[in-house]
Short mmCIF file of C-alpha atoms and ligand atoms in Angstrom, two decimals:
data_model
loop_
_atom_site.label_atom_id
_atom_site.label_comp_id
_atom_site.label_asym_id
_atom_site.label_seq_id
_atom_site.Cartn_x
_atom_site.Cartn_y
_atom_site.Cartn_z
CA MET A 20 10.39 66.06 -12.76
CA SER A 21 10.84 63.83 -9.71
CA GLY A 22 12.56 65.45 -6.76
CA LEU A 23 12.02 69.14 -6.14
CA LEU A 24 11.45 71.85 -8.72
CA ILE A 25 11.09 75.51 -7.80
CA GLU A 26 10.42 77.60 -10.89
CA GLY A 27 10.62 81.35 -11.27
CA VAL A 28 9.73 82.16 -7.66
CA SER A 29 9.66 85.80 -6.59
CA HIS A 30 8.56 86.98 -3.17
CA ALA A 31 8.09 90.36 -1.51
CA PHE A 32 7.18 91.54 1.98
CA ASP A 33 5.34 94.88 1.98
CA ASP A 34 6.45 95.52 -1.61
CA VAL A 35 10.10 94.88 -0.73
CA ALA A 36 11.41 92.11 -3.02
CA VAL A 37 13.39 89.51 -1.04
CA VAL A 38 13.39 86.62 -3.56
CA ARG A 39 13.77 87.53 -7.24
CA ASP A 40 12.97 85.03 -9.97
CA VAL A 41 14.72 82.05 -8.37
CA SER A 42 14.63 78.53 -9.82
CA VAL A 43 15.97 75.46 -8.03
CA MET A 44 16.10 71.91 -9.27
CA ALA A 45 17.01 69.06 -6.93
CA ALA A 46 17.11 65.59 -8.50
CA PRO A 47 15.90 62.59 -6.48
CA GLY A 48 18.36 61.82 -3.69
CA GLU A 49 20.33 65.01 -4.28
CA VAL A 50 21.38 67.31 -1.43
CA VAL A 51 21.22 70.94 -2.60
CA CYS A 52 22.33 73.81 -0.36
CA LEU A 53 21.10 77.40 -0.54
CA LEU A 54 24.10 79.39 0.62
CA GLY A 55 24.27 83.13 1.17
CA PRO A 56 24.66 85.95 3.65
CA SER A 57 22.04 86.86 6.24
CA GLY A 58 18.98 88.44 4.67
CA CYS A 59 19.55 87.21 1.09
CA GLY A 60 16.20 85.38 1.03
CA LYS A 61 17.21 81.74 1.66
CA THR A 62 14.74 81.05 4.45
CA THR A 63 11.93 82.78 2.61
CA LEU A 64 12.51 80.54 -0.41
CA LEU A 65 12.50 77.44 1.82
CA ARG A 66 9.27 78.59 3.50
CA VAL A 67 7.66 79.15 0.10
CA ALA A 68 8.68 75.62 -0.97
CA ALA A 69 7.23 74.25 2.29
CA GLY A 70 3.97 76.16 1.90
CA LEU A 71 4.54 78.16 5.09
CA GLU A 72 4.55 81.32 2.95
CA ARG A 73 1.92 81.71 0.27
CA LEU A 74 3.52 81.61 -3.17
CA GLN A 75 3.29 84.98 -4.94
CA HIS A 76 4.95 84.22 -8.29
CA GLY A 77 6.14 80.98 -9.87
CA ARG A 78 5.59 77.29 -9.31
CA VAL A 79 6.69 74.52 -6.93
CA CYS A 80 6.59 70.82 -7.92
CA ILE A 81 7.38 67.88 -5.67
CA ASP A 82 7.81 64.50 -7.30
CA ASP A 83 5.93 65.53 -10.45
CA THR A 84 3.02 67.02 -8.50
CA VAL A 85 2.36 70.75 -8.69
CA VAL A 86 2.00 71.73 -5.02
CA ALA A 87 1.90 75.48 -5.64
CA ASP A 88 1.26 77.53 -8.76
CA ALA A 89 0.64 81.25 -8.40
CA ALA A 90 -0.93 81.66 -11.85
CA GLY A 91 -3.10 78.54 -11.42
CA GLY A 92 -4.16 79.44 -7.88
CA ILE A 93 -2.82 76.14 -6.48
CA HIS A 94 -1.53 76.20 -2.91
CA LEU A 95 -1.39 72.88 -1.07
CA PRO A 96 -0.87 73.20 2.69
CA PRO A 97 2.49 71.97 4.06
CA GLU A 98 1.08 68.70 5.39
CA ARG A 99 -0.13 67.70 1.91
CA ARG A 100 3.17 68.36 0.11
CA GLY A 101 5.03 65.14 1.02
CA ILE A 102 7.82 67.11 2.67
CA GLY A 103 9.73 66.87 5.92
CA LEU A 104 10.77 70.04 7.72
CA MET A 105 13.64 70.63 10.07
CA PHE A 106 14.35 74.01 11.58
CA GLN A 107 17.30 75.34 13.50
CA ASP A 108 15.53 75.27 16.86
CA TYR A 109 14.50 71.59 16.24
CA ALA A 110 11.03 72.32 17.75
CA LEU A 111 10.80 68.96 19.53
CA PHE A 112 7.68 68.32 21.59
CA PRO A 113 8.85 68.68 25.21
CA HIS A 114 6.15 66.40 26.63
CA LEU A 115 6.91 63.50 24.26
CA THR A 116 9.77 61.01 24.59
CA VAL A 117 12.39 60.60 21.88
CA ARG A 118 10.55 57.64 20.40
CA ASP A 119 7.18 59.44 20.47
CA ASN A 120 8.70 62.57 18.95
CA ILE A 121 10.01 60.48 16.07
CA ARG A 122 6.73 58.57 15.77
CA PHE A 123 4.73 61.78 15.64
CA GLY A 124 3.34 62.46 12.21
CA ILE A 125 3.56 58.93 10.86
CA GLY A 126 0.16 58.32 9.32
CA ALA A 127 0.05 54.52 9.51
CA ASP A 128 1.98 53.13 12.46
CA THR A 129 2.94 49.97 10.54
CA PRO A 130 5.38 47.26 11.71
CA GLU A 131 7.78 48.43 8.95
CA ARG A 132 7.80 51.97 10.28
CA ARG A 133 8.23 50.76 13.86
CA THR A 134 11.24 48.70 12.74
CA TRP A 135 12.58 51.73 10.89
CA ILE A 136 12.29 53.85 14.06
CA ASP A 137 14.09 51.23 16.18
CA GLN A 138 16.89 50.93 13.63
CA ALA A 139 17.13 54.69 13.17
CA ILE A 140 17.41 55.25 16.94
CA ARG A 141 20.25 52.72 17.06
CA GLY A 142 21.90 54.10 13.93
CA MET A 143 21.97 57.58 15.43
CA ASP A 144 23.49 56.37 18.73
CA LEU A 145 20.33 57.22 20.64
CA ASP A 146 19.67 53.69 21.96
CA GLY A 147 19.85 54.62 25.61
CA HIS A 148 17.57 57.63 25.10
CA ALA A 149 14.47 56.25 23.35
CA ASP A 150 12.34 56.90 26.44
CA SER A 151 14.03 60.15 27.51
CA PHE A 152 12.45 63.58 27.19
CA PRO A 153 14.10 66.19 24.93
CA HIS A 154 15.30 68.50 27.74
CA THR A 155 17.54 65.72 29.08
CA LEU A 156 19.42 65.45 25.75
CA SER A 157 22.46 67.34 24.48
CA GLY A 158 22.11 69.71 21.53
CA GLY A 159 23.60 67.14 19.16
CA GLN A 160 21.20 64.44 20.38
CA GLN A 161 18.21 66.77 19.98
CA GLN A 162 19.37 67.58 16.44
CA ARG A 163 19.45 63.88 15.57
CA VAL A 164 15.97 63.31 17.04
CA ALA A 165 14.66 66.24 14.98
CA LEU A 166 16.22 64.78 11.84
CA LEU A 167 14.67 61.36 12.46
CA ARG A 168 11.29 62.93 13.23
CA ALA A 169 11.43 64.77 9.90
CA LEU A 170 12.41 61.56 8.06
CA ALA A 171 10.03 59.17 9.85
CA PRO A 172 7.00 59.78 7.58
CA ASN A 173 9.28 58.91 4.63
CA PRO A 174 8.97 62.28 2.89
CA LYS A 175 9.92 62.73 -0.76
CA VAL A 176 11.68 65.97 0.00
CA LEU A 177 13.31 67.23 3.18
CA LEU A 178 13.72 70.98 3.80
CA LEU A 179 16.34 71.94 6.40
CA ASP A 180 16.94 75.46 7.72
CA GLU A 181 20.38 75.93 9.35
CA PRO A 182 20.15 72.47 10.97
CA PHE A 183 23.54 72.69 12.70
CA SER A 184 23.53 76.27 13.94
CA GLY A 185 22.60 75.33 17.52
CA LEU A 186 25.60 73.03 17.94
CA ASP A 187 29.02 73.93 19.23
CA VAL A 188 31.86 73.65 16.75
CA SER A 189 33.37 70.49 18.24
CA ARG A 190 30.06 68.60 17.83
CA ARG A 191 29.17 69.94 14.45
CA ALA A 192 31.58 67.86 12.35
CA GLN A 193 30.30 64.58 13.76
CA VAL A 194 26.60 65.51 13.56
CA ARG A 195 27.09 66.77 10.00
CA GLN A 196 28.60 63.46 8.94
CA GLN A 197 25.81 61.49 10.62
CA THR A 198 23.19 63.71 9.03
CA LEU A 199 24.70 63.33 5.57
CA ASP A 200 24.94 59.53 5.97
CA THR A 201 21.31 59.40 7.11
CA LEU A 202 20.07 61.56 4.21
CA LYS A 203 21.96 59.47 1.66
CA GLN A 204 20.77 56.22 3.22
CA ALA A 205 17.16 57.44 3.12
CA GLY A 206 17.69 58.53 -0.50
CA VAL A 207 15.67 61.64 0.25
CA THR A 208 15.89 64.81 -1.84
CA ALA A 209 17.11 67.57 0.47
CA LEU A 210 17.19 71.35 0.22
CA MET A 211 19.22 72.89 3.03
CA VAL A 212 19.72 76.52 3.98
CA THR A 213 23.03 77.65 5.44
CA HIS A 214 25.18 80.76 5.64
CA ASP A 215 28.34 78.70 6.26
CA PRO A 216 30.33 77.93 3.08
CA GLU A 217 32.25 75.08 4.71
CA GLU A 218 29.02 73.45 5.82
CA ALA A 219 27.54 73.81 2.32
CA MET A 220 30.64 72.31 0.71
CA PHE A 221 30.61 69.39 3.14
CA MET A 222 26.91 68.58 2.75
CA ALA A 223 25.97 69.49 -0.80
CA ASP A 224 25.99 67.74 -4.12
CA ARG A 225 25.18 71.17 -5.54
CA ILE A 226 25.36 74.66 -4.05
CA LEU A 227 23.16 77.57 -5.10
CA VAL A 228 24.85 80.76 -3.94
CA MET A 229 22.34 83.54 -3.29
CA ASN A 230 22.86 87.26 -2.94
CA GLN A 231 20.18 89.94 -2.60
CA GLY A 232 17.35 87.58 -3.49
CA ARG A 233 18.97 86.06 -6.58
CA VAL A 234 20.91 82.90 -7.35
CA VAL A 235 24.32 84.12 -8.47
CA GLN A 236 25.90 80.69 -9.02
CA ASP A 237 24.69 77.09 -9.26
CA GLY A 238 27.41 74.46 -9.19
CA THR A 239 29.13 71.64 -7.37
CA PRO A 240 31.13 72.55 -4.25
CA VAL A 241 34.36 72.28 -6.23
CA GLU A 242 33.01 74.54 -9.01
CA THR A 243 31.70 77.21 -6.68
CA TYR A 244 34.97 77.30 -4.74
CA PHE A 245 37.46 77.03 -7.60
CA GLN A 246 35.48 78.69 -10.40
CA PRO A 247 33.52 81.48 -8.69
CA ALA A 248 31.14 83.29 -11.03
CA ASN A 249 31.97 86.72 -9.65
CA ALA A 250 33.87 88.60 -6.96
CA PHE A 251 31.01 88.20 -4.46
CA VAL A 252 31.10 84.39 -4.68
CA ALA A 253 34.93 84.31 -4.53
CA GLY A 254 34.90 86.48 -1.39
CA PHE A 255 32.01 84.64 0.24
CA PHE A 256 33.87 81.32 0.26
CA GLY A 257 36.82 82.79 2.14
CA PRO A 258 39.24 85.70 2.27
CA VAL A 259 40.79 86.86 -1.00
CA ASN A 260 43.64 89.22 -1.79
CA ARG A 261 42.84 91.94 -4.35
CA LEU A 262 45.30 93.22 -6.91
CA PRO A 263 44.10 96.08 -9.09
CA GLY A 264 44.95 96.15 -12.78
CA ARG A 265 43.87 96.99 -16.31
CA VAL A 266 43.38 94.65 -19.26
CA ALA A 267 45.84 94.96 -22.15
CA ASN A 268 45.99 92.43 -25.00
CA GLY A 269 43.70 90.05 -23.12
CA HIS A 270 45.89 90.00 -20.01
CA VAL A 271 46.39 91.93 -16.83
CA THR A 272 49.88 92.51 -15.49
CA THR A 273 50.46 92.78 -11.75
CA PRO A 274 53.50 92.72 -9.46
CA LEU A 275 52.71 89.02 -9.03
CA GLY A 276 52.80 88.28 -12.74
CA ARG A 277 50.49 88.14 -15.73
CA PHE A 278 46.97 86.74 -15.65
CA ALA A 279 44.64 85.90 -18.55
CA ALA A 280 41.56 88.15 -18.64
CA ALA A 281 39.39 86.02 -20.90
CA GLY A 282 36.31 87.78 -22.23
CA LEU A 283 37.21 91.19 -20.82
CA ALA A 284 37.72 94.21 -23.07
CA ASP A 285 41.10 95.86 -23.38
CA GLY A 286 41.27 98.88 -21.11
CA ALA A 287 38.79 97.47 -18.56
CA GLY A 288 39.66 98.09 -14.91
CA VAL A 289 39.81 94.72 -13.12
CA SER A 290 40.71 93.07 -9.82
CA VAL A 291 42.78 89.93 -9.66
CA LEU A 292 41.55 87.97 -6.65
CA VAL A 293 43.94 85.45 -5.12
CA ARG A 294 43.13 83.12 -2.26
CA PRO A 295 45.66 83.16 0.62
CA GLU A 296 46.51 79.50 -0.03
CA GLY A 297 47.23 80.36 -3.68
CA LEU A 298 50.32 82.38 -2.77
CA HIS A 299 53.64 80.55 -2.47
CA LEU A 300 56.54 82.13 -0.62
CA ILE A 301 60.26 81.37 -0.79
CA VAL A 302 62.74 83.11 1.51
CA ASN A 303 65.28 84.94 -0.67
CA ALA A 304 67.53 87.77 0.57
CA ASP A 305 67.15 89.35 -2.91
CA GLY A 306 63.36 88.84 -3.05
CA ASN A 307 61.04 91.71 -4.08
CA PHE A 308 58.59 91.35 -1.23
CA THR A 309 58.93 92.20 2.47
CA VAL A 310 57.48 90.15 5.31
CA LEU A 311 55.28 92.27 7.59
CA SER A 312 54.23 89.54 10.01
CA ALA A 313 54.02 85.76 10.30
CA ARG A 314 51.73 83.92 12.71
CA PRO A 315 51.21 80.19 13.29
CA LEU A 316 47.62 78.91 12.94
CA GLY A 317 48.27 75.23 13.71
CA GLY A 318 48.33 73.28 10.46
CA THR A 319 49.12 76.44 8.48
CA SER A 320 50.88 79.79 8.96
CA MET A 321 49.48 83.19 7.97
CA VAL A 322 52.15 85.46 6.49
CA ALA A 323 51.52 89.09 5.54
CA VAL A 324 53.82 90.47 2.83
CA GLU A 325 54.14 93.92 1.36
CA ILE A 326 54.46 94.28 -2.36
CA PRO A 327 55.26 97.36 -4.38
CA ASP A 328 52.21 97.83 -6.64
CA GLY A 329 53.68 100.63 -8.72
CA VAL A 330 51.60 103.36 -7.05
CA GLY A 331 51.58 102.78 -3.33
CA LYS A 332 52.19 99.66 -1.30
CA LEU A 333 49.90 96.64 -1.10
CA THR A 334 49.61 94.07 1.66
CA LEU A 335 48.83 90.46 0.80
CA GLU A 336 48.05 87.57 3.12
CA ALA A 337 49.44 84.13 2.33
CA ARG A 338 48.40 80.91 4.02
CA VAL A 339 51.31 78.52 3.96
CA PRO A 340 51.19 74.83 4.97
CA GLY A 341 52.92 73.89 8.23
CA ILE A 342 55.03 76.19 10.35
CA PHE A 343 56.60 78.89 8.15
CA LEU A 344 57.55 81.95 10.18
CA PRO A 345 60.05 84.19 8.38
CA ALA A 346 61.23 87.18 10.44
CA THR A 347 59.51 90.53 10.03
CA GLY A 348 61.45 92.59 7.51
CA SER A 349 62.95 89.58 5.74
CA ARG A 350 62.62 89.30 1.97
CA VAL A 351 60.70 86.66 0.06
CA ASP A 352 59.78 85.72 -3.51
CA VAL A 353 56.06 85.27 -4.12
CA SER A 354 54.49 83.14 -6.85
CA VAL A 355 50.83 82.52 -7.56
CA ASP A 356 48.93 79.32 -8.15
CA GLN A 357 46.96 80.30 -11.28
CA ASP A 358 44.04 78.02 -10.25
CA ALA A 359 43.52 80.10 -7.11
CA ALA A 360 43.49 83.45 -8.95
CA TYR A 361 40.41 85.00 -10.58
CA VAL A 362 40.09 88.10 -12.72
CA PHE A 363 36.84 90.11 -12.53
CA GLU A 364 35.87 93.47 -13.95
CA ASN A 365 35.47 96.17 -11.28
P1 ATP B 421 18.96 84.66 7.71
O1 ATP B 421 20.07 83.67 7.50
O2 ATP B 421 19.37 85.85 8.49
O3 ATP B 421 17.67 84.04 8.16
P2 ATP B 421 17.93 84.64 5.01
O4 ATP B 421 18.84 84.67 3.84
O5 ATP B 421 17.35 83.32 5.36
O6 ATP B 421 18.66 85.27 6.25
P3 ATP B 421 15.24 85.64 4.96
O7 ATP B 421 14.97 85.16 6.34
O8 ATP B 421 14.61 84.93 3.85
O9 ATP B 421 16.81 85.70 4.70
O10 ATP B 421 14.87 87.18 4.88
C1 ATP B 421 15.02 87.96 3.71
C2 ATP B 421 14.53 89.36 3.98
O11 ATP B 421 13.12 89.32 4.17
C3 ATP B 421 15.13 89.99 5.22
O12 ATP B 421 15.37 91.33 4.95
C4 ATP B 421 14.03 89.82 6.24
O13 ATP B 421 14.07 90.87 7.19
C5 ATP B 421 12.77 89.91 5.40
N1 ATP B 421 11.64 89.13 5.96
C6 ATP B 421 11.65 87.80 6.21
N2 ATP B 421 10.45 87.41 6.68
C7 ATP B 421 9.67 88.51 6.76
C8 ATP B 421 8.32 88.77 7.15
N3 ATP B 421 7.52 87.78 7.58
N4 ATP B 421 7.86 90.03 7.07
C9 ATP B 421 8.65 91.02 6.61
N5 ATP B 421 9.92 90.86 6.22
C10 ATP B 421 10.43 89.62 6.27
#
């Protein structure tokens, strides 16, 4: 297939498995993010795809060409794979100007490529810096130079490892948007590693969530956020409240109401996970729930409420739009947005 295909890749360091039977498909022009906690094997998988790690099991194809095949003994070096690489430290050449950094690695220095470089420098707001050296640039400017250097040879596939991690939060949003626009304009297939769910959702057409060396979910940003495959994925995308329960007649009953437990056996112990923004509060002097605290967060307010769970007491956190600061000790009614609640077996 055109684009990038990673098939059945497993990888171990000193007999410790860090990538376990992972397959990734990225269609031409698609941006796919590998998302997961530190140590789950994302970077190793990217390095295997790049050819920086020797493939141990499986196959890697780039634009219909097999670039690595463990069984067939094929292992093309990185420079023959038609890929661009961009790492978190950017690795710009300090002794080369911005223009020369970007030009580096272009095989044929054709008029077309020279025009592309000029336009790309302008498009990335680097016009005044074409002849500057990297150390005189801000982090965001260096990031953009690194991106253009990776794209300049017109690679089929671009591999990016935490490309925004060196930037402060205020810069990140703008650089992310510029990077996404540039990738889409270039029509390049991109595989990007990140541990930041928000970044993955912003950048990706598809997210592969990894945990302990395996892909645990493959879906669009909306699917991975709103239809998590398991409790790990639900919790990785943001905080969740947990309500314990047991399945009876295909449902689980909690102090917050009844939830469908599709596919789970009667009697199974489960957790109902509810995102903080899935809880709706209404002040009611006769309400069943007690406010423990309420703090403003700017556009939203975080309200902790105590609910009687039948055994002991349970604290839930609700994120409510706008300023909503009921007094500690006041009573509220709580309802749940069913789309933001997930039932998983314990
Ligand atoms: P991070 O975001 O922290 O980089 P990651 O998900 O990208 O995490 P990897 O860098 O792929 O994870 O590392 C996976 C595991 O493999 C870790 O436990 C790491 O210590 C180990 N590891 C990575 N490279 C090597 C190596 N060259 N030799 C031995 N162990 C390694």
